[in-house]
Short mmCIF file of C-alpha atoms and ligand atoms in Angstrom, two decimals:
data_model
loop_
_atom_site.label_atom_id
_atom_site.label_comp_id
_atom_site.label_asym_id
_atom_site.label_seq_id
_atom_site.Cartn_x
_atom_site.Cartn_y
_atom_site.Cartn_z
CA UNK A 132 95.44 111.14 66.16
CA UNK A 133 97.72 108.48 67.63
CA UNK A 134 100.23 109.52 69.65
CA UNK A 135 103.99 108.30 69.69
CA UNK A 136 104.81 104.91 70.07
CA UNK A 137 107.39 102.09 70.48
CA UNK A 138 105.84 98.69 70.29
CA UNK A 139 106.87 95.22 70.81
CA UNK A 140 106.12 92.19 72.20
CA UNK A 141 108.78 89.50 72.67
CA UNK A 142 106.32 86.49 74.31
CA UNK A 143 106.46 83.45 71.98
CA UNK A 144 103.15 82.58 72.20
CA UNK A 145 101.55 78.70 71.52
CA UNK A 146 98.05 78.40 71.41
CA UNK A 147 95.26 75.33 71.19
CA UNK A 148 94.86 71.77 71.98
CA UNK A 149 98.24 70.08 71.50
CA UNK A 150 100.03 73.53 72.39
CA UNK A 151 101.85 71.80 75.62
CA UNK A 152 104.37 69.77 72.93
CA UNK A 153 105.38 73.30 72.59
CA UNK A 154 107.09 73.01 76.01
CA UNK A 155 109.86 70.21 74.33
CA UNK A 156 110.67 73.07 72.39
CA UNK A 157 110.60 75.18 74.71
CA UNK A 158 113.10 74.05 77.74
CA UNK A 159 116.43 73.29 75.72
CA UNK A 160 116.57 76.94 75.28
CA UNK A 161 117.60 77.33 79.23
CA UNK A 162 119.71 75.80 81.78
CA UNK A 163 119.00 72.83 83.89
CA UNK A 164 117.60 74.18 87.07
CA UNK A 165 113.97 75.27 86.98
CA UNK A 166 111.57 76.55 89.48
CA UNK A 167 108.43 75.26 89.08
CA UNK A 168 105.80 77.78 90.57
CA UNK A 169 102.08 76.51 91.32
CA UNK A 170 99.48 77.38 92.82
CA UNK A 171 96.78 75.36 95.39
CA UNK A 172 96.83 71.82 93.49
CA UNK A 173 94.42 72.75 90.68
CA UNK A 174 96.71 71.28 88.32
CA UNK A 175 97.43 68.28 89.67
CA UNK A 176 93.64 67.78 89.80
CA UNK A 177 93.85 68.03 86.18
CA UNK A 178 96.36 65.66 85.43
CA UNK A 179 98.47 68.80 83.77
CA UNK A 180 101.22 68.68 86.99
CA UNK A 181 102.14 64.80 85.95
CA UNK A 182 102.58 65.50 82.25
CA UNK A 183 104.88 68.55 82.82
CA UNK A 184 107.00 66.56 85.55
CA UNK A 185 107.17 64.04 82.90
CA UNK A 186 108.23 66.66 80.05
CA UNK A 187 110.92 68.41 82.47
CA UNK A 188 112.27 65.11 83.59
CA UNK A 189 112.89 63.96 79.86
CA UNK A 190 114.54 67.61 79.15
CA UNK A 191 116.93 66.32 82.02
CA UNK A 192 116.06 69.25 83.80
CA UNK A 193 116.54 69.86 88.19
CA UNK A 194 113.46 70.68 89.17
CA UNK A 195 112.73 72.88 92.49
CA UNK A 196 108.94 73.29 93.16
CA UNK A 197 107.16 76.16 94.43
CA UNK A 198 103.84 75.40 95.02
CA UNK A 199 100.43 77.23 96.82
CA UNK A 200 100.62 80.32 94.99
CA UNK A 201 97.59 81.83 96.31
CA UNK A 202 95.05 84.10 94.21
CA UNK A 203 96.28 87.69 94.84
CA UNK A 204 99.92 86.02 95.71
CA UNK A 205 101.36 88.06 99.00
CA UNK A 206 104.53 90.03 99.24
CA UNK A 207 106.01 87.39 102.19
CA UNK A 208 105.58 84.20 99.65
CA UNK A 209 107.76 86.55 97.04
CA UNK A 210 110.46 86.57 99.73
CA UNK A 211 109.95 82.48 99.50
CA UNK A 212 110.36 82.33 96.43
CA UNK A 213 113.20 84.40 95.76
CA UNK A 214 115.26 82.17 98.28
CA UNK A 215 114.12 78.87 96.19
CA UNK A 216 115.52 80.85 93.23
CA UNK A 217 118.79 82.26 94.78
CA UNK A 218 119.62 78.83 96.33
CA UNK A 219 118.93 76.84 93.44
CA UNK A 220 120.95 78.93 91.08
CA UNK A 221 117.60 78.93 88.52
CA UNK A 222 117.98 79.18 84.85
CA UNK A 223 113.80 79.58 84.23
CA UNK A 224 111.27 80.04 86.69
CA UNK A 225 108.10 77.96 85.17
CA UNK A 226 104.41 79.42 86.10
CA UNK A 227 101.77 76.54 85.63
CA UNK A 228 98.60 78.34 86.86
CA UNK A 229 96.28 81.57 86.37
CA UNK A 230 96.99 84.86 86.47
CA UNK A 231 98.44 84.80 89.77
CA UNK A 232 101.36 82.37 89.33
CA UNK A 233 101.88 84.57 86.58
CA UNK A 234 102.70 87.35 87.93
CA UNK A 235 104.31 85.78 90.96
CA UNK A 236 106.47 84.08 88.73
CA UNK A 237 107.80 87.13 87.24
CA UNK A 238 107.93 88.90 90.69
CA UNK A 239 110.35 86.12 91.23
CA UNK A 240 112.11 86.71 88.23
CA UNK A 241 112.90 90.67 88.42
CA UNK A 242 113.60 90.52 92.59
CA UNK A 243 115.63 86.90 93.32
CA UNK A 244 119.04 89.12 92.95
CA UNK A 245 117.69 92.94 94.09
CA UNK A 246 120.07 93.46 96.35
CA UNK A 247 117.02 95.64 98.40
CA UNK A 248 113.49 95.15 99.36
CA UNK A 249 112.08 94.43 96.06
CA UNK A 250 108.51 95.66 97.38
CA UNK A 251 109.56 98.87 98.09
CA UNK A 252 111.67 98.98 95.50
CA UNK A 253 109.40 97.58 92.53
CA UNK A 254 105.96 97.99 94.20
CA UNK A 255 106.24 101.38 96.44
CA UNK A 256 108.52 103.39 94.22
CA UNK A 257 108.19 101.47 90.94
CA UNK A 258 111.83 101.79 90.10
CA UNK A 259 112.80 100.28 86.93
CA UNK A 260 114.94 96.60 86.85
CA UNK A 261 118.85 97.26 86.99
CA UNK A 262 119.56 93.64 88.37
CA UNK A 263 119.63 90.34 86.68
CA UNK A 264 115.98 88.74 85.58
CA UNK A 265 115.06 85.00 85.45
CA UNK A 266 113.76 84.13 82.52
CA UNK A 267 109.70 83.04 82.88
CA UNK A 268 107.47 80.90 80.71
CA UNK A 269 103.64 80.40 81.51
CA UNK A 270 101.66 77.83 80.79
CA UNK A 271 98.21 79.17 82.09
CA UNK A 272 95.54 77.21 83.30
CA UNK A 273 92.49 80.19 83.10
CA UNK A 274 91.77 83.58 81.16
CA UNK A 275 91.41 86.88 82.28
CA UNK A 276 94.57 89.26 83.23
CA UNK A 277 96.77 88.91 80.27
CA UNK A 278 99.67 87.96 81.93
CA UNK A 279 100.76 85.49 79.75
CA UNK A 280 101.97 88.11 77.07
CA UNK A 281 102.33 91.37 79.63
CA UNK A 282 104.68 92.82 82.02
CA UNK A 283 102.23 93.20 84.75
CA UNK A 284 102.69 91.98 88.13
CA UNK A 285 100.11 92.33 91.11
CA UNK A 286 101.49 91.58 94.65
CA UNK A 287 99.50 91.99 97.86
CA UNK A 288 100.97 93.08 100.90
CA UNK A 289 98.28 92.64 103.80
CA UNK A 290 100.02 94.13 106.76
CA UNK A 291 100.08 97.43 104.92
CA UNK A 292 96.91 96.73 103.02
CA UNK A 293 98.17 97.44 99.52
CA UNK A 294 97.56 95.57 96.33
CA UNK A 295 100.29 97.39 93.87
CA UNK A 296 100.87 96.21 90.33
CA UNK A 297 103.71 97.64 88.49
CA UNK A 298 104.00 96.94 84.87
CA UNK A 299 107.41 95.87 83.74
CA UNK A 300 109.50 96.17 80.83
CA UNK A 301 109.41 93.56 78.18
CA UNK A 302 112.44 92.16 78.92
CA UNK A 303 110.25 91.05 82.34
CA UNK A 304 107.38 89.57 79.63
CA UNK A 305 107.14 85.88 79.83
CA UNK A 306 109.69 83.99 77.18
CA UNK A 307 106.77 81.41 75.87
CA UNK A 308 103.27 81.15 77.18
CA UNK A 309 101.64 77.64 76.70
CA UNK A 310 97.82 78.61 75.97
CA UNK A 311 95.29 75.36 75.62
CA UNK A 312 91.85 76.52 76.17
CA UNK A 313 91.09 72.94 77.47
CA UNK A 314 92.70 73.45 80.46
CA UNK A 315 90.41 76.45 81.62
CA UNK A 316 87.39 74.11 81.20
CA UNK A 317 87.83 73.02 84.81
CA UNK A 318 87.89 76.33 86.25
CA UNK A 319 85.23 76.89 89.01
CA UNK A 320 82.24 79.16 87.44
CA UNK A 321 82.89 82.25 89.78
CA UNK A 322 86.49 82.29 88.52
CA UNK A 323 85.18 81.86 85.12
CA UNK A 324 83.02 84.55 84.97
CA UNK A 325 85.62 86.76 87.50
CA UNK A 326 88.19 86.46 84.81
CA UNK A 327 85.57 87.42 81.56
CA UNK A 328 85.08 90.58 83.50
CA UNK A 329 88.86 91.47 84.15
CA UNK A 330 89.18 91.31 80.36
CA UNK A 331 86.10 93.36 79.81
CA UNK A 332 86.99 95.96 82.17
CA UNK A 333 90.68 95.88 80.49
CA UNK A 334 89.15 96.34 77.09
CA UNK A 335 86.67 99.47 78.99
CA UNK A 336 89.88 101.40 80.65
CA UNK A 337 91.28 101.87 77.52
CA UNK A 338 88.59 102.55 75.43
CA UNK A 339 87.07 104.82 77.58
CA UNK A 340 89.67 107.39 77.37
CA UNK A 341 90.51 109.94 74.25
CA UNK A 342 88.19 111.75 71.86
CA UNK A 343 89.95 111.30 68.71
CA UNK A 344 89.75 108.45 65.48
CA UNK A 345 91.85 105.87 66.75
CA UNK A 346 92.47 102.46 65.53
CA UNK A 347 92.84 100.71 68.74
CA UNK A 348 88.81 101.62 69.61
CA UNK A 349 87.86 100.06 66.67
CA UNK A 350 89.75 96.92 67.88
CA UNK A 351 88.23 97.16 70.97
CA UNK A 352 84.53 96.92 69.89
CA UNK A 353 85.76 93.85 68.15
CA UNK A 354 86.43 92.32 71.26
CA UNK A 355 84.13 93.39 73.11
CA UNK A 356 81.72 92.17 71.04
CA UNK A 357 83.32 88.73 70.73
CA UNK A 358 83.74 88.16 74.30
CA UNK A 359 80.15 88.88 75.10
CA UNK A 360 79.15 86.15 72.44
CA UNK A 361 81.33 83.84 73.74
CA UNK A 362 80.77 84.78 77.45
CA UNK A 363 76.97 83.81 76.71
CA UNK A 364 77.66 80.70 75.62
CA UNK A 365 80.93 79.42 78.16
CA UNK A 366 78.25 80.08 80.62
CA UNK A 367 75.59 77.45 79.15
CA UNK A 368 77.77 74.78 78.58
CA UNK A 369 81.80 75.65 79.89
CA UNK A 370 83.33 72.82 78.03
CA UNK A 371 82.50 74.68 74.42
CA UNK A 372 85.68 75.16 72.94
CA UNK A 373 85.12 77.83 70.40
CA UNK A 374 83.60 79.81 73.22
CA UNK A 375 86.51 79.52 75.84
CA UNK A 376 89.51 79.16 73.64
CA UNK A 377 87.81 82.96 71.85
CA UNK A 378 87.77 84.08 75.46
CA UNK A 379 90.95 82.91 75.95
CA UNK A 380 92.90 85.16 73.50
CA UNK A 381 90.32 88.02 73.73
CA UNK A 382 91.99 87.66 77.31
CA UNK A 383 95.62 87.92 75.77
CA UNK A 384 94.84 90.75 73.07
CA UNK A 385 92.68 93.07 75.90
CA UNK A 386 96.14 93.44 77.77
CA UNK A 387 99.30 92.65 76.08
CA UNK A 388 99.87 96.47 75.36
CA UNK A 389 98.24 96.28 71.56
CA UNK A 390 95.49 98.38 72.17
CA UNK A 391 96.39 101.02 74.56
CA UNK A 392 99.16 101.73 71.96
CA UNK A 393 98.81 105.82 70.80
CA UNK A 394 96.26 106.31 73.58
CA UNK A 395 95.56 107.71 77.28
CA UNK A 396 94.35 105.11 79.52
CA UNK A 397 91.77 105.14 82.07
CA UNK A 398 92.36 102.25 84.95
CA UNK A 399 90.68 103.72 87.56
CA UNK A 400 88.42 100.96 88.57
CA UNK A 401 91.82 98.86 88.53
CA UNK A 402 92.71 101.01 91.15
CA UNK A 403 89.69 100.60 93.23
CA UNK A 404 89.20 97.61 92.41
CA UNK A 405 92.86 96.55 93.45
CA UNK A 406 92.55 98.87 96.82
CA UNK A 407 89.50 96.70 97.39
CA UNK A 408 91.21 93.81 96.60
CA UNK A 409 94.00 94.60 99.48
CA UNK A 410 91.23 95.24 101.99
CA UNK A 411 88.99 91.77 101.63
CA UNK A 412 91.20 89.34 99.19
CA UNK A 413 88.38 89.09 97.11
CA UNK A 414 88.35 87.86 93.69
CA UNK A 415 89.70 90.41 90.88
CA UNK A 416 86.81 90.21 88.45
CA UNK A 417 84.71 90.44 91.23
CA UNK A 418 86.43 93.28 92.59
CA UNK A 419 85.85 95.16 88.80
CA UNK A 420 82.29 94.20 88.15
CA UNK A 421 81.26 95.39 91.81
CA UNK A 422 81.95 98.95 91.37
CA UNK A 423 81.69 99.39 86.92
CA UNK A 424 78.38 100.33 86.83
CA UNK A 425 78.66 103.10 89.80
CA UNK A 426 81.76 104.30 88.07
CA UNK A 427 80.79 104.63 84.33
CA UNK A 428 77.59 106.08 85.23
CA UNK A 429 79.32 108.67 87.20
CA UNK A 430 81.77 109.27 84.33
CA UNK A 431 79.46 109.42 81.68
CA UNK A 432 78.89 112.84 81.46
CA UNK A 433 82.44 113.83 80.77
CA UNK A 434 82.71 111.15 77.91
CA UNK A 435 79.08 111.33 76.39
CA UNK A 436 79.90 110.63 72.68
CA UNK A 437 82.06 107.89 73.77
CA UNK A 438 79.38 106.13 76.01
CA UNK A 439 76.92 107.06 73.19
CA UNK A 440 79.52 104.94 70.12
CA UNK A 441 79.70 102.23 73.25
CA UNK A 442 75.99 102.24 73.13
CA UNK A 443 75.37 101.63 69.60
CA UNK A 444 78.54 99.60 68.52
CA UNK A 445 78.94 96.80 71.30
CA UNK A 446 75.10 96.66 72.56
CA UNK A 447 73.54 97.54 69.28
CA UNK A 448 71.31 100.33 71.00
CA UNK A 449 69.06 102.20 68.68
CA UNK A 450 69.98 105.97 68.73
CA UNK A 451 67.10 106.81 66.14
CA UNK A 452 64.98 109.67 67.81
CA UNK A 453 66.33 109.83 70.96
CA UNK A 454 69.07 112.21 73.56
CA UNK A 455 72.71 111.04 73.69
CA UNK A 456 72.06 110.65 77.18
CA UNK A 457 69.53 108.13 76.32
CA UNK A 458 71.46 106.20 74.46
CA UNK A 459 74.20 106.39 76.49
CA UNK A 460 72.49 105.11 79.44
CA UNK A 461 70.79 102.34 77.82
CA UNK A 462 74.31 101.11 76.67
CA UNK A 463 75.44 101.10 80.07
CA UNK A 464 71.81 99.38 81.27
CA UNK A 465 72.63 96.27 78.34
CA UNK A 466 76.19 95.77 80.19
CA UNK A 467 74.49 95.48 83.29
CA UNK A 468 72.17 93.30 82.22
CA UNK A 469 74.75 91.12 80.49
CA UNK A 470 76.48 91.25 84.16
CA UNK A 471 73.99 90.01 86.07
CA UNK A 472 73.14 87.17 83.79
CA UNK A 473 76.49 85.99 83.57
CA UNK A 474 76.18 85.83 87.42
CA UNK A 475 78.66 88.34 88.45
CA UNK A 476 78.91 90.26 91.73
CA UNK A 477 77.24 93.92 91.22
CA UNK A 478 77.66 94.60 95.06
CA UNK A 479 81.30 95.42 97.16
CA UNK A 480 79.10 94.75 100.75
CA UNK A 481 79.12 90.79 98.58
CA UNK A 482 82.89 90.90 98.41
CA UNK A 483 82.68 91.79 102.58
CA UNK A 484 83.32 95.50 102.33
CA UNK A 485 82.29 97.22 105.20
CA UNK A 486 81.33 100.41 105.85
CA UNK A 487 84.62 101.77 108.06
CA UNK A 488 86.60 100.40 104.91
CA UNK A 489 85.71 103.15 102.49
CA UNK A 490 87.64 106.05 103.63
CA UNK A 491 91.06 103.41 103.45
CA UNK A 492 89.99 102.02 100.04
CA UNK A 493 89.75 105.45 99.02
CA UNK A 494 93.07 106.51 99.99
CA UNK A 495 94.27 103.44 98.68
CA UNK A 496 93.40 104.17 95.12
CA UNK A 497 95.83 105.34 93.15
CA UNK A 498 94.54 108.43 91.04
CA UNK A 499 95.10 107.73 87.28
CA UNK A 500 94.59 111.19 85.23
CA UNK A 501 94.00 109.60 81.67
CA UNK A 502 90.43 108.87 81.80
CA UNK A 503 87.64 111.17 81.38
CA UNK A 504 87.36 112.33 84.74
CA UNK A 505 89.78 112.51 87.01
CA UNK A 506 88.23 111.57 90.19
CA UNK A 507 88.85 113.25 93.76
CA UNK A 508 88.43 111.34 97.69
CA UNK A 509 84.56 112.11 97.84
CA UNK A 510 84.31 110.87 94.53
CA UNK A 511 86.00 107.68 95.08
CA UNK A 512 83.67 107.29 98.73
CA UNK A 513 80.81 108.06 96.77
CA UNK A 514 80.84 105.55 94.01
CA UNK A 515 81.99 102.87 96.43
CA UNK A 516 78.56 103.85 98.27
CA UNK A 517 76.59 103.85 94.90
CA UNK A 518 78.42 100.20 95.01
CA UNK A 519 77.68 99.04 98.26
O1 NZQ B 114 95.55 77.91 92.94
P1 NZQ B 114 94.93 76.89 92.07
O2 NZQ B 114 94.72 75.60 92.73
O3 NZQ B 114 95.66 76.76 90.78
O4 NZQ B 114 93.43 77.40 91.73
C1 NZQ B 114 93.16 78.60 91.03
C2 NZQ B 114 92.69 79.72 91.93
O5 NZQ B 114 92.06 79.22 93.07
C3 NZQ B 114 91.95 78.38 90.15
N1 NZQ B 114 92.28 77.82 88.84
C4 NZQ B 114 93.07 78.34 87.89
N2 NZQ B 114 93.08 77.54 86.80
C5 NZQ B 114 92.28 76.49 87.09
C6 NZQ B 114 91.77 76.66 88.38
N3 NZQ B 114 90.95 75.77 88.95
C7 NZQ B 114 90.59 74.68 88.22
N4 NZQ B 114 91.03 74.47 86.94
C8 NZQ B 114 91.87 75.34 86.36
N5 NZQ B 114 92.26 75.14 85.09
O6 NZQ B 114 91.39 79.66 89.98
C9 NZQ B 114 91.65 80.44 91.12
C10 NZQ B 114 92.06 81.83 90.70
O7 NZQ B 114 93.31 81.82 90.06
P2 NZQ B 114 94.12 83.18 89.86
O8 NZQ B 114 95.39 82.86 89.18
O9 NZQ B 114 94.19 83.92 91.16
O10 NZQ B 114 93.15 84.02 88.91
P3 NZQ B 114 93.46 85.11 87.83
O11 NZQ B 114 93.99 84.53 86.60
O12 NZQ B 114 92.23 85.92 87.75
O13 NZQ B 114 94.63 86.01 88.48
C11 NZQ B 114 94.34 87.03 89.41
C12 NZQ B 114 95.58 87.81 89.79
O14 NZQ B 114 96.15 88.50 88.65
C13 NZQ B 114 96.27 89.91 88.93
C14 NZQ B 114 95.13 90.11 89.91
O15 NZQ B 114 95.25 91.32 90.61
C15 NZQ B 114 95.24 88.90 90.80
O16 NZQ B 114 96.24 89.07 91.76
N6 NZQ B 114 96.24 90.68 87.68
C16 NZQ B 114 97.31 90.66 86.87
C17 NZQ B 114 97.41 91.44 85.73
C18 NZQ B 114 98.58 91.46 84.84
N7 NZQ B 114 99.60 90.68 85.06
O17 NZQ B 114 98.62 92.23 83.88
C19 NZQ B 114 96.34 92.35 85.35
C20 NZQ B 114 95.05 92.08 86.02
O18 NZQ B 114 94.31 93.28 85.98
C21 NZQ B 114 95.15 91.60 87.42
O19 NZQ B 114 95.29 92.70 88.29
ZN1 ZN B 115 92.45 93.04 85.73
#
């Protein structure tokens, strides 16, 4: 049965080839000063940084940049940021980039004028916004966490080795996000295939929770299934436009709150995978796809008839004849094959975990109670083994 609900989702959203004209649209709705937040010179490699420039200048906007966002941005660039934003008196803060300006941008926008440590106060203690917000607008540059239509934001903070992302309201969701599948056909092939794994595992945490009929698993096989095709082909030929801009929005659907709606959640290999993440810096996909298999084969058992559907609706197993447990398995089996040719990382020792890491990564996982096991410490240290 679902359960209760509000939803909504206020990102204006412009997708495919000519969707950057959207952006003349787009800026007369603000004020004149904008941050414009980058991240390592990927887009100026792409020629994208010159047209924007061009498009801001002939909204007669001010423009601060903000540039070398880094992948997993860090708490102390926030603090940079927030200053560019406070001394500039900012009207939008706009994210060119992946996931990571993303959610940097909208760090930005929630803690420029928190009168406290907005770390402890958004990422330890996940207090709610009472302070003004900066209004944000993406365009994004590569698929995978969503961010474009979502309230998430991930920050690192490496002194304390933490990787916390708390989920904001939707007045924290980006205004307008900019989506042209062209521009993720330069994106290097481990960050391709890292970010067609975050949206699969998004898509798996919230299907793999709940026993009852519920619409959003339906919607999930759907995309499952699509983004498998698709992944299959992006990784023969990466300039295939049906296949990446389909990845793209399977991205945007797998995580702008649609299909968690009326359901528990899993996210536990989020959380390992983010605790991870805090300990090495390693890529996020990559983080996911080293420890899935370990984890769903160790959680199987509590959701059988849910690994058993998984089985026979995304990997067209055959169930005629044979256990649950067989079918289950071999489901699991075809997603691991799928993984490996795709070329992602199956191993955490890959991503440079090491062996007196395991107890920390442990205790840095947060324990999420909506999936179908809820895990303890040993647990954790023994799938990260199973990982290594
Ligand atoms: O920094 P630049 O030079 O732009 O290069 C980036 C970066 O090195 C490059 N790239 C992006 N678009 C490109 C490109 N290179 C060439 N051509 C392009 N068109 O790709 C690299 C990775 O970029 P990044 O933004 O870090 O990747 P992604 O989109 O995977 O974002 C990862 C971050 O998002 C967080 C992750 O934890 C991580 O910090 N997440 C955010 C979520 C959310 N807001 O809901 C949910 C996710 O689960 C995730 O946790
Ligand atoms: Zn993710």
């Amino acid at each position: 049965m679902l359960g209760t609900f509000t939803y909504s989702n206020p990102t204006r959203l412009h997708f495919g080839k000519d969707s950057l004209e959207a952006l003349k649209e787009e800026l007369p709705k603000y004020g004149d000063n904008v941050q414009l937040v980058y991240g390592g010179g990927s887009i100026k490699e792409i020629g994208l940084y010159e047209e924007v420039i061009a498009m801001l200048e002939d909204a007669g906007k001010n423009v601060f940049e903000d540039a070398g966002v880094m992948p997993n941005p860090t708490v102390e660039k926030l603090y940079g940021g927030c200053e560019i934003a406070r001394g500039n008196d900012v009207d939008l803060i706009l994210a060119v980039g992946g996931g990571s300006v993303c959610d940097y941008a909208k760090a930005v926008s929630v803690s420029a004028y928190c009168d406290e440590d907005p770390w402890e106060k958004y990422y330890v203690r996940m207090e709610d916004v009472d302070n003004d917000i900066i209004p944000v607008g993406c365009v994004l540059t590569m698929a995978g966490t969503g961010s474009e239509m979502n309230g998430g934001s991930v920050i690192t903070n490496h002194a304390t080795k933490q990787k916390i992302g708390h989920v904001f309201g939707d007045n924290v969701f980006p205004k307008f996000s900019i989506l042209n599948p062209e521009l993720t056909f330069t994106v290097p092939r481990y960050q391709m295939v890292a970010g067609i794994f975050d949206v699969m595992s998004h898509i798996l945490e919230q299907y793999f929770s709940g026993t009852d009929d519920n619409i959003s698993d339906y919607l999930s096989e759907g995309l499952m299934r699509s983004l498998v095709h698709s992944s299959r082909i992006a990784v023969e030929n990466e300039r295939d436009y049906e296949a990446r801009s389909n990845i793209m929005w399977a991205a945007t659907w797998a995580l702008n709150t649609l299909i968690a709606k009326g359901k528990e959640t899993d996210w536990m290999v989020h959380m390992i995978g983010q605790s991870i993440g805090a300990y090495t810096d390693a890529t996020h996909g990559m983080t996911l796809s080293a420890i899935s298999s370990a984890y769903y084969r160790h959680i199987m058992p509590y959701g059988l008839a849910r690994f058993v559907r998984f089985a026979e609706v995304v990997w067209d197993v055959d169930a005629a004849g044979r256990s649950d447990e067989e079918v289950a398995s071999e489901g699991i089996e075809r997603m691991e094959t799928w993984m490996r040719e795709i070329g992602l990382v199956m191993s955490i020792a890959e991503l440079g975990v090491t062996e007196d890491m395991l107890d920390g990564i442990a205790e840095g996982s947060f324990v999420m109670e909506g999936g179908y096991k809820v895990l303890n410490h040993d647990e954790i240290v023994g799938i990260l083994r199973e990982s290594w």
